[in-house]
């Protein structure tokens, strides 16, 4: 038996995301006052995705408790819809985007932090909040994957969905640059147009890899046959 019920963990994670979002939105940063506001940053978009996802998880838990022992077909149908939404969000958004944000941010930060997170931001964002936005996302999503089985869509449809999200964000960044003349991330100011195309293509490929990784991990954790094959 788990030391802490998974339902309690999900509720705690949801509250932590609300706290992170509220503290981040309360920061008076110049970037928040420019075109696009916080929504031009993938970190903020990811925080919203994670908060909505864990909100759906908590709502699914509550609905499951309320419908337990019930013979209402309508309640069962609504619960299946919630579970389907939860699983789709995990597969297409929460896992690949969350892992992408954490790994890409810290890889660029360790290489040259000014490319992704200029030192000036230390005057606005405390270290604990930075880790809340760029570190704890990974263990939170791993906890969710480890405690709940998720039904992934077919790989082709899943990849189309996650690539659509990636391309949509790239187009959004380009539009912000078109309107303001400034790229969202300092890194993009230092590379040529061709390098930008290659960079965006590599990032889209990477988030697709994370989608497949999530699918593989989910299968490994919850499909006994996959473990028996790996041990044979």
CSV table of N, CA and C in Angstrom, one decimal, residues 172-183:
chain,number,residue,atom,x,y,z
A,172,UNK,N,3.5,31.0,-33.2
A,172,UNK,CA,3.1,32.1,-32.2
A,172,UNK,C,4.4,32.9,-31.9
A,173,UNK,N,5.5,32.2,-31.7
A,173,UNK,CA,6.8,33.0,-31.5
A,173,UNK,C,7.1,33.9,-32.7
A,174,UNK,N,7.0,33.4,-33.9
A,174,UNK,CA,7.3,34.2,-35.1
A,174,UNK,C,6.3,35.4,-35.2
A,175,UNK,N,5.1,35.2,-34.8
A,175,UNK,CA,4.1,36.3,-34.8
A,175,UNK,C,4.5,37.3,-33.8
A,176,UNK,N,4.9,36.9,-32.6
A,176,UNK,CA,5.3,37.9,-31.6
A,176,UNK,C,6.5,38.7,-32.1
A,177,UNK,N,7.4,38.0,-32.7
A,177,UNK,CA,8.6,38.7,-33.3
A,177,UNK,C,8.2,39.7,-34.4
A,178,UNK,N,7.2,39.2,-35.2
A,178,UNK,CA,6.7,40.1,-36.3
A,178,UNK,C,6.1,41.4,-35.7
A,179,UNK,N,5.4,41.3,-34.6
A,179,UNK,CA,4.7,42.4,-34.0
A,179,UNK,C,5.7,43.3,-33.3
A,180,UNK,N,6.6,42.7,-32.5
A,180,UNK,CA,7.4,43.5,-31.6
A,180,UNK,C,8.8,43.7,-32.1
A,181,UNK,N,9.3,42.9,-33.0
A,181,UNK,CA,10.7,43.0,-33.5
A,181,UNK,C,11.6,42.3,-32.6
A,182,UNK,N,11.1,41.6,-31.5
A,182,UNK,CA,12.0,41.0,-30.6
A,182,UNK,C,11.6,39.5,-30.4
A,183,UNK,N,12.6,38.7,-30.4
A,183,UNK,CA,12.4,37.2,-30.2
A,183,UNK,C,12.1,37.0,-28.7
